[in-house]
mmCIF file of C-alpha atoms and ligand atoms in Angstrom:
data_model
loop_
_atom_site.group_PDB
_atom_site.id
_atom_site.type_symbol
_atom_site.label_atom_id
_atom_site.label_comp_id
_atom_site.label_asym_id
_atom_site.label_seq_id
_atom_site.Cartn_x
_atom_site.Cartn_y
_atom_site.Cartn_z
ATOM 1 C CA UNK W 1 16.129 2.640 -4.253
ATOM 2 C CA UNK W 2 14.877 -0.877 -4.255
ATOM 3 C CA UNK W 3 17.220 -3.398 -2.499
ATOM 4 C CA UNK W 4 15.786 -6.588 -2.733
ATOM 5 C CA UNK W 5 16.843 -8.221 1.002
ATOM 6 C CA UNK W 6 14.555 -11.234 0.269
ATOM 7 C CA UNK W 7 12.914 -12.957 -2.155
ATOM 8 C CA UNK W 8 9.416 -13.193 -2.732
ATOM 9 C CA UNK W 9 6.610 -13.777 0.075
ATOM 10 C CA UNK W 10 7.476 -16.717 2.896
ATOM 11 C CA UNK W 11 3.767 -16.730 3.860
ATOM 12 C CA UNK W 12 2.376 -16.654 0.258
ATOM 13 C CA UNK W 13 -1.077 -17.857 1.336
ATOM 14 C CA UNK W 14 -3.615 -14.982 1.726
ATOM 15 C CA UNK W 15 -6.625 -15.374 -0.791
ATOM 16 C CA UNK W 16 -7.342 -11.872 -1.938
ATOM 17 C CA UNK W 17 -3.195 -11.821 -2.720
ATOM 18 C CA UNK W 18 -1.626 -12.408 -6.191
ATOM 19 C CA UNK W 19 1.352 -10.752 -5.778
ATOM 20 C CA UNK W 20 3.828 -13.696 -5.227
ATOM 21 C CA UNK W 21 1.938 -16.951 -6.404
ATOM 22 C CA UNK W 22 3.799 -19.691 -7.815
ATOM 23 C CA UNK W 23 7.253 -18.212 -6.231
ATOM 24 C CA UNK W 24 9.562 -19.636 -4.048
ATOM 25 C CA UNK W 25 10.639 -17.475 -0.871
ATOM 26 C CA UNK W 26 14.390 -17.491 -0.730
ATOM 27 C CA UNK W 27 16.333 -15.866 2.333
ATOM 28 C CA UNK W 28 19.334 -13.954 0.142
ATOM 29 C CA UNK W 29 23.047 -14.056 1.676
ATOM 30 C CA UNK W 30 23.848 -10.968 3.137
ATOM 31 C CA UNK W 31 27.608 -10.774 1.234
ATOM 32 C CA UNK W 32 24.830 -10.717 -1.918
ATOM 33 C CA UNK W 33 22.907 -8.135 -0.903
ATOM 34 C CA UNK W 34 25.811 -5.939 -0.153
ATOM 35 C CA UNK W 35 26.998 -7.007 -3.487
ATOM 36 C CA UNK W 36 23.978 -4.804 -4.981
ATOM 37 C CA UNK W 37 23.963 -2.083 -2.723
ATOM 38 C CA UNK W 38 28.218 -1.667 -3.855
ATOM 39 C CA UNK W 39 26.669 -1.820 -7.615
ATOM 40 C CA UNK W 40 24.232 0.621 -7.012
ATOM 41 C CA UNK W 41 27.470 2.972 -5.516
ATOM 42 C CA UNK W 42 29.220 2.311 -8.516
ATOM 43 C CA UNK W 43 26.636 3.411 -10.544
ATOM 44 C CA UNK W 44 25.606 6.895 -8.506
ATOM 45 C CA UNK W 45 29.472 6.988 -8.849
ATOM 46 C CA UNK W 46 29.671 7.177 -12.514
ATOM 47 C CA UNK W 47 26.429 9.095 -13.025
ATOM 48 C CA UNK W 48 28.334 11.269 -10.910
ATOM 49 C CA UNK W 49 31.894 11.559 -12.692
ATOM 50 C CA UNK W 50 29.821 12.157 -15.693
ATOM 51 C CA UNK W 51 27.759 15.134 -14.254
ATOM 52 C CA UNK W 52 31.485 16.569 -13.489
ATOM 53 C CA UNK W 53 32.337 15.864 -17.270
ATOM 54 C CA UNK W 54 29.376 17.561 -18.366
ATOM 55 C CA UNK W 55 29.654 20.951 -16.856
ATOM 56 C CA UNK W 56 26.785 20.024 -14.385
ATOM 57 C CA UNK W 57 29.264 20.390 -11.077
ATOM 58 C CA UNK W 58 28.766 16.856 -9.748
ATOM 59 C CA UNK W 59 24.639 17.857 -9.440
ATOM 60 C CA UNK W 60 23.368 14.473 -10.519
ATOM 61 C CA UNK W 61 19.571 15.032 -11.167
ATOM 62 C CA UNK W 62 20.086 16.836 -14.384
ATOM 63 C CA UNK W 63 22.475 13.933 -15.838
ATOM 64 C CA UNK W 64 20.282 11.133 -14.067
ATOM 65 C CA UNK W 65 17.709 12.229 -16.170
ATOM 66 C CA UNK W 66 20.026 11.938 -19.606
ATOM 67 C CA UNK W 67 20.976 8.835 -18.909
ATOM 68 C CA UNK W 68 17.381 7.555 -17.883
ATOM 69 C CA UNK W 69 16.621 8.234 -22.009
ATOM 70 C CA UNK W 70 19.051 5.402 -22.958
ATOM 71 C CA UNK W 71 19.785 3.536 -19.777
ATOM 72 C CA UNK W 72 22.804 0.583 -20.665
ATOM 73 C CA UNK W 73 21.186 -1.734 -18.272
ATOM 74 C CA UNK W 74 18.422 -2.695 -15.762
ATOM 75 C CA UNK W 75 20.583 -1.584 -12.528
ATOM 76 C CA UNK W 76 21.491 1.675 -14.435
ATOM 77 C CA UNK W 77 18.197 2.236 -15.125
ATOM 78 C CA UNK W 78 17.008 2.140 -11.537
ATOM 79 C CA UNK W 79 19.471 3.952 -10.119
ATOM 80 C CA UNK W 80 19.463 6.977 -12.175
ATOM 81 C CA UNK W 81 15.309 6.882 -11.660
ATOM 82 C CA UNK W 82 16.559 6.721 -7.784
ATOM 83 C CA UNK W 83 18.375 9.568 -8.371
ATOM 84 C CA UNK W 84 16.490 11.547 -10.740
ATOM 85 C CA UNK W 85 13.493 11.104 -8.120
ATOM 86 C CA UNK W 86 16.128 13.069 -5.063
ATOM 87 C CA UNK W 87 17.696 9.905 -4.095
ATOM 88 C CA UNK W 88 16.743 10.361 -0.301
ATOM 89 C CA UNK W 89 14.572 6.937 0.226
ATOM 90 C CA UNK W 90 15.286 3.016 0.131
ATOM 91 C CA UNK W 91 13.378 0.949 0.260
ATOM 92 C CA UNK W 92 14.196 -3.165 1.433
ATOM 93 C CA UNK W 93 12.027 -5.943 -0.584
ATOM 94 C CA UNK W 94 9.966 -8.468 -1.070
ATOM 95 C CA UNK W 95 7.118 -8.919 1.309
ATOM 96 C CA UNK W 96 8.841 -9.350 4.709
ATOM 97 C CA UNK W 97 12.581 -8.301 4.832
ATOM 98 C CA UNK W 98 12.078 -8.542 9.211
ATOM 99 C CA UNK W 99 12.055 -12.757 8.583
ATOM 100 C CA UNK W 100 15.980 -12.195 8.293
ATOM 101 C CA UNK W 101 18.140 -12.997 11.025
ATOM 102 C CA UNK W 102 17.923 -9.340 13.347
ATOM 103 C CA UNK W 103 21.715 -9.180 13.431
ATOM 104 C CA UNK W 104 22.138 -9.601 9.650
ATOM 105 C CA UNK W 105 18.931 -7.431 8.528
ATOM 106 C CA UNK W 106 20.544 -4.648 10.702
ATOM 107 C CA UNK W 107 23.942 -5.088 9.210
ATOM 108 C CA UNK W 108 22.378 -4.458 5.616
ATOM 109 C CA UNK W 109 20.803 -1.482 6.816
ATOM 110 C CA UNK W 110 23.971 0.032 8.129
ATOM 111 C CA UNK W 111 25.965 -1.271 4.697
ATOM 112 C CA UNK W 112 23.102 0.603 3.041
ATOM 113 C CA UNK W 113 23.467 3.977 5.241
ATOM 114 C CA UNK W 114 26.906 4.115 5.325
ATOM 115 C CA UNK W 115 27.087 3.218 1.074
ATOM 116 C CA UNK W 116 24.714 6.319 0.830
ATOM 117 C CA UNK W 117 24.915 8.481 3.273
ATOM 118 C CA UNK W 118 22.411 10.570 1.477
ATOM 119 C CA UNK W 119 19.765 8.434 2.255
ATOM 120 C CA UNK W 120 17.003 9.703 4.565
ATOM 121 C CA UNK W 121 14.740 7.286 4.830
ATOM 122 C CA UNK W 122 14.787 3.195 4.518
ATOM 123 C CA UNK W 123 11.812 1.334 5.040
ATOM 124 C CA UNK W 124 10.410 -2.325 4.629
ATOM 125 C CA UNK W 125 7.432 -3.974 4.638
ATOM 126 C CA UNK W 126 6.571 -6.991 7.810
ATOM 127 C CA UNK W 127 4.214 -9.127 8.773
ATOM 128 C CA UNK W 128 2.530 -8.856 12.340
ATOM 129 C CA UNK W 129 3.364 -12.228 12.917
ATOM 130 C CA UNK W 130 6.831 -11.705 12.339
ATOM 131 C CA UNK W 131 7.161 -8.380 14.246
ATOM 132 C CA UNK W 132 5.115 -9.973 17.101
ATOM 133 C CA UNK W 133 8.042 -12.642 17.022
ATOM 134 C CA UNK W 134 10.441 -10.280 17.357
ATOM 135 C CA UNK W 135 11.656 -8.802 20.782
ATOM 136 C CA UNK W 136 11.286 -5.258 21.154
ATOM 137 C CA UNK W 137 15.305 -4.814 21.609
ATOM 138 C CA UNK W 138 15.596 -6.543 18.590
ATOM 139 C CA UNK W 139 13.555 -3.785 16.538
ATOM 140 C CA UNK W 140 15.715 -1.260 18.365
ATOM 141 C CA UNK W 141 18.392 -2.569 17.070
ATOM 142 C CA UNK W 142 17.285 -2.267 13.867
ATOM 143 C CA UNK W 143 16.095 1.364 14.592
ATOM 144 C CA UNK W 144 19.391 2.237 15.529
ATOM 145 C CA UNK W 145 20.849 0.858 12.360
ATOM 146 C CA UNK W 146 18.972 2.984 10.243
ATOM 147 C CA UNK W 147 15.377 1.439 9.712
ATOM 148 C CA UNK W 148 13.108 4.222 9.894
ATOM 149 C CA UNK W 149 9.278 3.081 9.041
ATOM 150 C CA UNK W 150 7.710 -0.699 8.854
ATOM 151 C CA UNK W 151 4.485 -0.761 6.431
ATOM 152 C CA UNK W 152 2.703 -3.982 7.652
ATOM 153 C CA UNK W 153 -0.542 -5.378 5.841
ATOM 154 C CA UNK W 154 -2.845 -5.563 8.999
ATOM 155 C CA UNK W 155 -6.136 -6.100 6.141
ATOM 156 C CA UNK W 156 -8.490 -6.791 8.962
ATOM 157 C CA UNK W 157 -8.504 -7.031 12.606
ATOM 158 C CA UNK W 158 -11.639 -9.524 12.499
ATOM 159 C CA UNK W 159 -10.118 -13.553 13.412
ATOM 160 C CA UNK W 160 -13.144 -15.356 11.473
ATOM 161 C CA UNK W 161 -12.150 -13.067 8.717
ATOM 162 C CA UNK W 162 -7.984 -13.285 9.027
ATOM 163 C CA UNK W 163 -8.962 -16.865 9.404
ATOM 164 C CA UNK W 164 -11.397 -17.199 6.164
ATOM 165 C CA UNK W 165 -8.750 -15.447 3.747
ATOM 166 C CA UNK W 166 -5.633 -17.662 5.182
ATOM 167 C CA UNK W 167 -3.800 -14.458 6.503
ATOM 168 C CA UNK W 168 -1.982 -16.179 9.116
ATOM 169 C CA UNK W 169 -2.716 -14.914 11.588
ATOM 170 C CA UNK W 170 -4.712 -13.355 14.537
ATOM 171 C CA UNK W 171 -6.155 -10.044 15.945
ATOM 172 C CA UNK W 172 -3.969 -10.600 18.665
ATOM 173 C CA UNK W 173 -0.540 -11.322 17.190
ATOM 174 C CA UNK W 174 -1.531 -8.007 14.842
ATOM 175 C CA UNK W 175 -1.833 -6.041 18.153
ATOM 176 C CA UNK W 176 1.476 -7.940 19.535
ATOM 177 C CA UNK W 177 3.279 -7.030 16.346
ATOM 178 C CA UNK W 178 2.099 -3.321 15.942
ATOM 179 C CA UNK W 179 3.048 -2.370 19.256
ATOM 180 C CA UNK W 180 6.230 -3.724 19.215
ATOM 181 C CA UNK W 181 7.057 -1.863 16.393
ATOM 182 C CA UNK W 182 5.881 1.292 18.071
ATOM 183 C CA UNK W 183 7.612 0.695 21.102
ATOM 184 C CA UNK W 184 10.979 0.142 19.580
ATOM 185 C CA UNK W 185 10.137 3.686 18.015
ATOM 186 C CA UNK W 186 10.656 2.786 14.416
ATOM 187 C CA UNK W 187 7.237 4.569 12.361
ATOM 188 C CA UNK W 188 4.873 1.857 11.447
ATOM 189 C CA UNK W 189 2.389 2.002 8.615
ATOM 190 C CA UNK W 190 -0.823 -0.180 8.923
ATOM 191 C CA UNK W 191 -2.794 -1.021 5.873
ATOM 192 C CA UNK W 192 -6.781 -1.789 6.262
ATOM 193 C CA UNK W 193 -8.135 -3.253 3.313
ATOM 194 C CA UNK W 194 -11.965 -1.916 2.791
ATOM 195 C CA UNK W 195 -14.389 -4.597 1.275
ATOM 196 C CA UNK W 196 -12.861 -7.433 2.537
ATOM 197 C CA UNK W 197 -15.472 -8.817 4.840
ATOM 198 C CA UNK W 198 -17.544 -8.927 1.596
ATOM 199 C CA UNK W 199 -21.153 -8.738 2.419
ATOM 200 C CA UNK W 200 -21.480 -11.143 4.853
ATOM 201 C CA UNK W 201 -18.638 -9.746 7.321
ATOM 202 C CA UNK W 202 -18.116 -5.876 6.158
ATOM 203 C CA UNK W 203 -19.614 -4.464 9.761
ATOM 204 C CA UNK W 204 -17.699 -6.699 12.058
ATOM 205 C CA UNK W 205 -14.728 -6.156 9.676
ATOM 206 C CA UNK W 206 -15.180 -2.186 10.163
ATOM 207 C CA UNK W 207 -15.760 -2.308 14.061
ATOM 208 C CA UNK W 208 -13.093 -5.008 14.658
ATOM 209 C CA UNK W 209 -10.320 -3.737 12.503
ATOM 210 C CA UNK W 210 -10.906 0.052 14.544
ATOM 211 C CA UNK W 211 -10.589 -2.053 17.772
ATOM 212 C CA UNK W 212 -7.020 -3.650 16.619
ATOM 213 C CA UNK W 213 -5.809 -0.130 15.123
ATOM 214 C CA UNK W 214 -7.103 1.825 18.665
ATOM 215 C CA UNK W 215 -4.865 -1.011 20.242
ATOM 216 C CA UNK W 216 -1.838 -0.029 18.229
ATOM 217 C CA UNK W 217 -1.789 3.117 17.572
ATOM 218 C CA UNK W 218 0.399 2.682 14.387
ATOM 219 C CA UNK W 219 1.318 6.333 13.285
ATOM 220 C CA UNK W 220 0.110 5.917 9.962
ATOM 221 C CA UNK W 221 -3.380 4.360 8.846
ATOM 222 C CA UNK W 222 -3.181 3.654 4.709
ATOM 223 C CA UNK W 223 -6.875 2.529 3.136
ATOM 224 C CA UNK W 224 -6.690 0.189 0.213
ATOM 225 C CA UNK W 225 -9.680 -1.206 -1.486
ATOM 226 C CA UNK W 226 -10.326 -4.996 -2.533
ATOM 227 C CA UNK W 227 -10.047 -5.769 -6.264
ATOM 228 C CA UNK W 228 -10.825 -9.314 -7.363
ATOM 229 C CA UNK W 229 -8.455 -10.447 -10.727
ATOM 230 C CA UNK W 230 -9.271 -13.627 -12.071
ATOM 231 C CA UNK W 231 -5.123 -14.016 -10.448
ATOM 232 C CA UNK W 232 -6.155 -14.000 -6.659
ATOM 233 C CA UNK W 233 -7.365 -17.348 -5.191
ATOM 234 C CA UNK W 234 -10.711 -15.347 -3.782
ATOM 235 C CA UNK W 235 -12.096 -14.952 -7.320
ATOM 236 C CA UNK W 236 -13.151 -18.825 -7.271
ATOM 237 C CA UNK W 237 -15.053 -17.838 -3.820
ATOM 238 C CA UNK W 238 -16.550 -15.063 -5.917
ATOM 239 C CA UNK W 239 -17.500 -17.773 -8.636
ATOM 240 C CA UNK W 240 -19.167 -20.343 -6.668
ATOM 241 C CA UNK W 241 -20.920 -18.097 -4.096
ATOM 242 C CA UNK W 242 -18.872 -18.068 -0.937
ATOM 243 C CA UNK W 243 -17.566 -14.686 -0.817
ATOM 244 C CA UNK W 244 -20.252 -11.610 -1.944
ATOM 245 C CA UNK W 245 -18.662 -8.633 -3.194
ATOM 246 C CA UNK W 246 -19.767 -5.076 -1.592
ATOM 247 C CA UNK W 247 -20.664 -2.456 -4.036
ATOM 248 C CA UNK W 248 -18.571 0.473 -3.988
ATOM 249 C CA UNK W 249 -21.671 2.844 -1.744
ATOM 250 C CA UNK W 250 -21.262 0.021 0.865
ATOM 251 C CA UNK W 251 -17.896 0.075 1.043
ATOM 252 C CA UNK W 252 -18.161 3.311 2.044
ATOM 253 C CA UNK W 253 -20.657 2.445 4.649
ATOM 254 C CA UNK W 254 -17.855 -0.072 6.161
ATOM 255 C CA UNK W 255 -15.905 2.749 5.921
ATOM 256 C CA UNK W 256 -17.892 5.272 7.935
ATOM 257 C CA UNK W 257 -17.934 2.497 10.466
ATOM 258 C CA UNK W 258 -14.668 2.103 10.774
ATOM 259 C CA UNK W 259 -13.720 5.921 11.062
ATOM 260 C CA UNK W 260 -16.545 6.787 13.820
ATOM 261 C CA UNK W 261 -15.227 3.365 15.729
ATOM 262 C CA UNK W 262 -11.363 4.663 15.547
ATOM 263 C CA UNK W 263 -10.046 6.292 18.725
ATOM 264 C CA UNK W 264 -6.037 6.512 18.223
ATOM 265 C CA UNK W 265 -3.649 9.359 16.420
ATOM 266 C CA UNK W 266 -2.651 8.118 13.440
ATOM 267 C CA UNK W 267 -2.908 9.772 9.874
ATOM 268 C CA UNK W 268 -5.161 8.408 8.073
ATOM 269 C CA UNK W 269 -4.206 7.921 4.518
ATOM 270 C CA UNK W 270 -5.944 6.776 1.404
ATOM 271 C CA UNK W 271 -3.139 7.113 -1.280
ATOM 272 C CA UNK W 272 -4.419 4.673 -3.859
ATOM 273 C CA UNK W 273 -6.165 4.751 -7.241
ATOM 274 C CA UNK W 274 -9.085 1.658 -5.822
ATOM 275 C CA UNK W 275 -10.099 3.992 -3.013
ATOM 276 C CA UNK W 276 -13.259 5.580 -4.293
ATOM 277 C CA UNK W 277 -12.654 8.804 -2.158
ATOM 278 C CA UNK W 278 -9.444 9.263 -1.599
ATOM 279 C CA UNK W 279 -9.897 12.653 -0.091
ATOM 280 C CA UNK W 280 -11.358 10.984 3.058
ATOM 281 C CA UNK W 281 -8.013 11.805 4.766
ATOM 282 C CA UNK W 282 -6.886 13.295 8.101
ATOM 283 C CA UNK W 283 -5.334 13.263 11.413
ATOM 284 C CA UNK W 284 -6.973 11.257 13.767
ATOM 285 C CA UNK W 285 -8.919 12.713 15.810
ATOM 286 C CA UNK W 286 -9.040 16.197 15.290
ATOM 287 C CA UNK W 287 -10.165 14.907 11.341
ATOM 288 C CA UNK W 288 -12.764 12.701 11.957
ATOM 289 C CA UNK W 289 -15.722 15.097 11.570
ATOM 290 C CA UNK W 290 -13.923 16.389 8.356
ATOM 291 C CA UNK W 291 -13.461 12.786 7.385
ATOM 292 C CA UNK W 292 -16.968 11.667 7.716
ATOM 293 C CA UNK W 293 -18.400 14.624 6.168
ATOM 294 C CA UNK W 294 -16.726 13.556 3.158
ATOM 295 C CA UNK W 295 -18.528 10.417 3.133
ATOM 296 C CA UNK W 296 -21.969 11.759 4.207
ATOM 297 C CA UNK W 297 -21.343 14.559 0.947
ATOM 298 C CA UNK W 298 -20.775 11.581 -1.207
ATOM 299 C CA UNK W 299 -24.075 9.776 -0.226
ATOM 300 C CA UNK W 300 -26.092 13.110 -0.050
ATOM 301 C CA UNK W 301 -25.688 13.095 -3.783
ATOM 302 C CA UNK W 302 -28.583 11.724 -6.181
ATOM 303 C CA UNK W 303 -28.510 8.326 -7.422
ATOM 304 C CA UNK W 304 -27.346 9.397 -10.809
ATOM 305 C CA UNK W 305 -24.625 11.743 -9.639
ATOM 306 C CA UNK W 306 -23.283 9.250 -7.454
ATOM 307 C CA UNK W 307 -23.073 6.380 -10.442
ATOM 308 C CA UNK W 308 -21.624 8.911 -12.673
ATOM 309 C CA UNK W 309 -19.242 9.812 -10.228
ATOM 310 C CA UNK W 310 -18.305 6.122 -9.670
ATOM 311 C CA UNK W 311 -17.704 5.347 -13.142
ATOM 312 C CA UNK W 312 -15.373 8.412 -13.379
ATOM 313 C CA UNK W 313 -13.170 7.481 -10.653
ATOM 314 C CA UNK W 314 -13.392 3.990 -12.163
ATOM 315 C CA UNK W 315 -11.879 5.209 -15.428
ATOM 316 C CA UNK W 316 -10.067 7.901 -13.981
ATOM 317 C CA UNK W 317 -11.323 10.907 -14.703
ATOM 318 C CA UNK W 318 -12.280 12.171 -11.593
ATOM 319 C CA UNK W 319 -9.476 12.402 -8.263
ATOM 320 C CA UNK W 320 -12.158 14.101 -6.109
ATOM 321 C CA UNK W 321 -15.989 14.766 -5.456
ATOM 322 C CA UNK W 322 -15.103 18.587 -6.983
ATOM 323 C CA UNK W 323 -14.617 16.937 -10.441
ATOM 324 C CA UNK W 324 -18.017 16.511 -10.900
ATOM 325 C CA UNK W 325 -18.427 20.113 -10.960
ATOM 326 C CA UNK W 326 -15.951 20.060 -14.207
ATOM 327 C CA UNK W 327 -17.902 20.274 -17.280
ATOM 328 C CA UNK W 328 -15.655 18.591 -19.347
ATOM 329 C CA UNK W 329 -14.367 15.758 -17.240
ATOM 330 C CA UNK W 330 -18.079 15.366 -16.425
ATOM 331 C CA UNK W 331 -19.333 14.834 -20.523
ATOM 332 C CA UNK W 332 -16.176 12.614 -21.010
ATOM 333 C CA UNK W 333 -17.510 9.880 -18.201
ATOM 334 C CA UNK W 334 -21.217 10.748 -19.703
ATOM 335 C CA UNK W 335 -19.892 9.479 -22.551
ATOM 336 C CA UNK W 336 -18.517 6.647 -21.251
ATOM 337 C CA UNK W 337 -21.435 5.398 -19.579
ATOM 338 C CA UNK W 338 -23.203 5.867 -22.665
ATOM 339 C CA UNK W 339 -21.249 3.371 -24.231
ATOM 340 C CA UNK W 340 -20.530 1.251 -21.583
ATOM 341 C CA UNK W 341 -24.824 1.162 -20.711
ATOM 342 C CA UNK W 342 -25.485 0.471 -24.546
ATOM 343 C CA UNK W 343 -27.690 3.779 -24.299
ATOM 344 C CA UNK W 344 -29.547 2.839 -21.352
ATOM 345 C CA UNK W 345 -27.693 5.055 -18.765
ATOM 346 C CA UNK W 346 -27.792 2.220 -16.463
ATOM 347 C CA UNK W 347 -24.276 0.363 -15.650
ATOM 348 C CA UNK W 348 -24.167 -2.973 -14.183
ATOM 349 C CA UNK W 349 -22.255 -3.465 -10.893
ATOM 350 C CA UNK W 350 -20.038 -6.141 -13.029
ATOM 351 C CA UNK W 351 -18.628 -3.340 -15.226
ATOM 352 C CA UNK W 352 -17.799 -1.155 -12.903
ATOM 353 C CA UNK W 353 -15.758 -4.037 -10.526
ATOM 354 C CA UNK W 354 -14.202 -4.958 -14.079
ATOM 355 C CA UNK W 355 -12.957 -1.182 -14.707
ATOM 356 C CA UNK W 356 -11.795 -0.935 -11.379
ATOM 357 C CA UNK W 357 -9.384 -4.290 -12.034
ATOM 358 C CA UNK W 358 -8.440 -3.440 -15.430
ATOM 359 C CA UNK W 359 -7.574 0.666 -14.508
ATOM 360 C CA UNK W 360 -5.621 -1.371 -11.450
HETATM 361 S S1 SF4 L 401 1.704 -11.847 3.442
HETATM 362 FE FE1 SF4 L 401 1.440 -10.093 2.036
HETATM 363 S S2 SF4 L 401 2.620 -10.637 0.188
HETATM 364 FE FE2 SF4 L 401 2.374 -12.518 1.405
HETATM 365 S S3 SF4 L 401 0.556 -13.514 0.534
HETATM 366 FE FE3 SF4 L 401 -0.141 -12.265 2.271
HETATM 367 S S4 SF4 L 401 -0.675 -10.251 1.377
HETATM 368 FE FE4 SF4 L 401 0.541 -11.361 -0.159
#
């Protein structure tokens, strides 16, 4: 369930960031935010009533899915995907629901866990600087009002870096924040953004972003992998020179660095489409070897096996290095390349960084 605490980004400046351009952060009342979590009861009410109706014994998956066919509204829609989907996990918006007041963000949380006492798990996304703001008592509090997991965008743990794409702010503050999320025991979810040092910055990127994560400790690690749209404010860098994208083989290099540099015990997780191997996952460090043998099978590969590979993953075909080893998956991305190469079997680096924004 998606509760929307706040509105939009309040930071709003990071250049490789689309997401909330153009829109005016607005702090929401809390009486209005319990005002949708109530409507969101009401509805789970009458999904309910009408499971009860329908023979199905109050069990509301079965009718959640009914209604989901011909939904009377937005809301209804939602919350009938909520609880089609086990209706266990909620989730508070937009890009930094820990700017609220502590006292008030906790007292939505307990609205929210006391309206469904079914839920399991509610989590939010932060910003370091925020959570580096806040006291360590204050993120107890929120722990102890039901908050159970913080996913904060770390990107990169190099300051010339944090500094070039306007992230606002510092290695330091991300260490600051990160720990104080871990100390007030409340799970905390750091996302690393591969290929943002571009080539001029990937290996001080890798080595400096391990150094941060070592420092936290965060107990989950989640890769993500730069994509320029013509949307994000980097793509004029891109344009006039400044900022040099990596191809996807050194990305994985800057990967590789940043696994053999990473000494903490988080899970490391790469649970998006833009990651070219998302099977480099594991628990840190009993994984690593596992991890990096992943990478090294990758790059073992011939030049042609590798491209082919890329393009599949690009069009998605492929969801792991085994693929290739499919016969048909592997002549449907021949023939792709084949068209895409105008016969020549060779694809440009351009292509391939425009199928990987227009699969996105
Ligand atoms: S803080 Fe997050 S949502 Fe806000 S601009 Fe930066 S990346 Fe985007």
């Amino acid at each position: 369930m998606l509760i929307r605490a706040t509105i939009n980004c309040p930071w709003n400046r990071c250049r490789f960031c689309s997401m909330y351009k153009g829109k005016k952060f607005q702090l929401r009342p809390v009486e209005d935010i319990k005002q949708d979590i109530k409507v969101a009861r009401v509805i789970q009410d009458k999904i309910k009533e009408l499971s009860w109706r329908s023979g199905y014994g109050g069990q509301v998956r079965e009718v959640a899915g009914m209604v989901l066919k011909n939904p009377s509204n937005q809301a209804m829609h939602n919350v009938a995907l909520w609880l089609y989907a086990g209706g266990e996990n909620a989730f508070l918006q937009d890009a930094n629901s820990l700017i609220m007041r502590t006292n008030e963000l906790a007292e939505v949380i307990r609205f929210l866990s006391e309206t469904f006492p079914t839920i399991k798990r509610i989590t939010s996304y932060a910003r370091s600087k925020t959570a580096a703001k806040k006291r360590v008592e204050e993120l107890i509090e929120l722990r102890q009002a039901g908050l159970s997991r913080l996913h904060i965008g770390l990107e990169s743990g190099y300051d010339p870096l944090l500094q070039y794409m306007d992230k606002g702010v510092t290695a330091a503050e991300h260490i600051k924040g990160g720990r104080n999320v871990v100390e007030s025991g409340i799970s905390l979810s750091e996302y690393v953004l591969l290929g943002l040092g571009g080539k001029g910055m990937w290996r001080e990127h890798a080595i400096q972003t391990a150094r941060v994560l070592n420092e936290i400790d965060p107990d989950f690690i989640r890769i993500r992998t730069l994509s320029i749209s013509s949307r994000i404010p980097l793509h004029a860098e891109v344009e006039n020179g400044n900022f040099i994208r990596m191809t996807d083989e050194e990305i994985l290099e800057e990967e590789k660095l940043l696994i053999e540099h990473l000494e903490c015990h988080s899970n490391y997780v790469s649970d998006h489409i833009a990651n070219l191997l998302q099977e480099v996952e594991g628990e840190l460090p009993q994984d690593k070897g596992k991890m990096l043998a992943c990478i090294d099978r990758f790059q073992s590969l011939p030049p042609e096996e590798r491209a082919n590979f890329r393009v599949g993953r690009r069009v998605g075909v492929y969801a792991n290095l085994d693929d290739l080893d499919n016969l048909h998956k592997r002549q449907a991305v021949e023939q792709i390349i084949h068209k895409l190469s105008h016969d020549s079997s060779q694809i440009d680096e351009k292509v391939i960084h425009g199928l990987m924004e227009g699969f996105i």
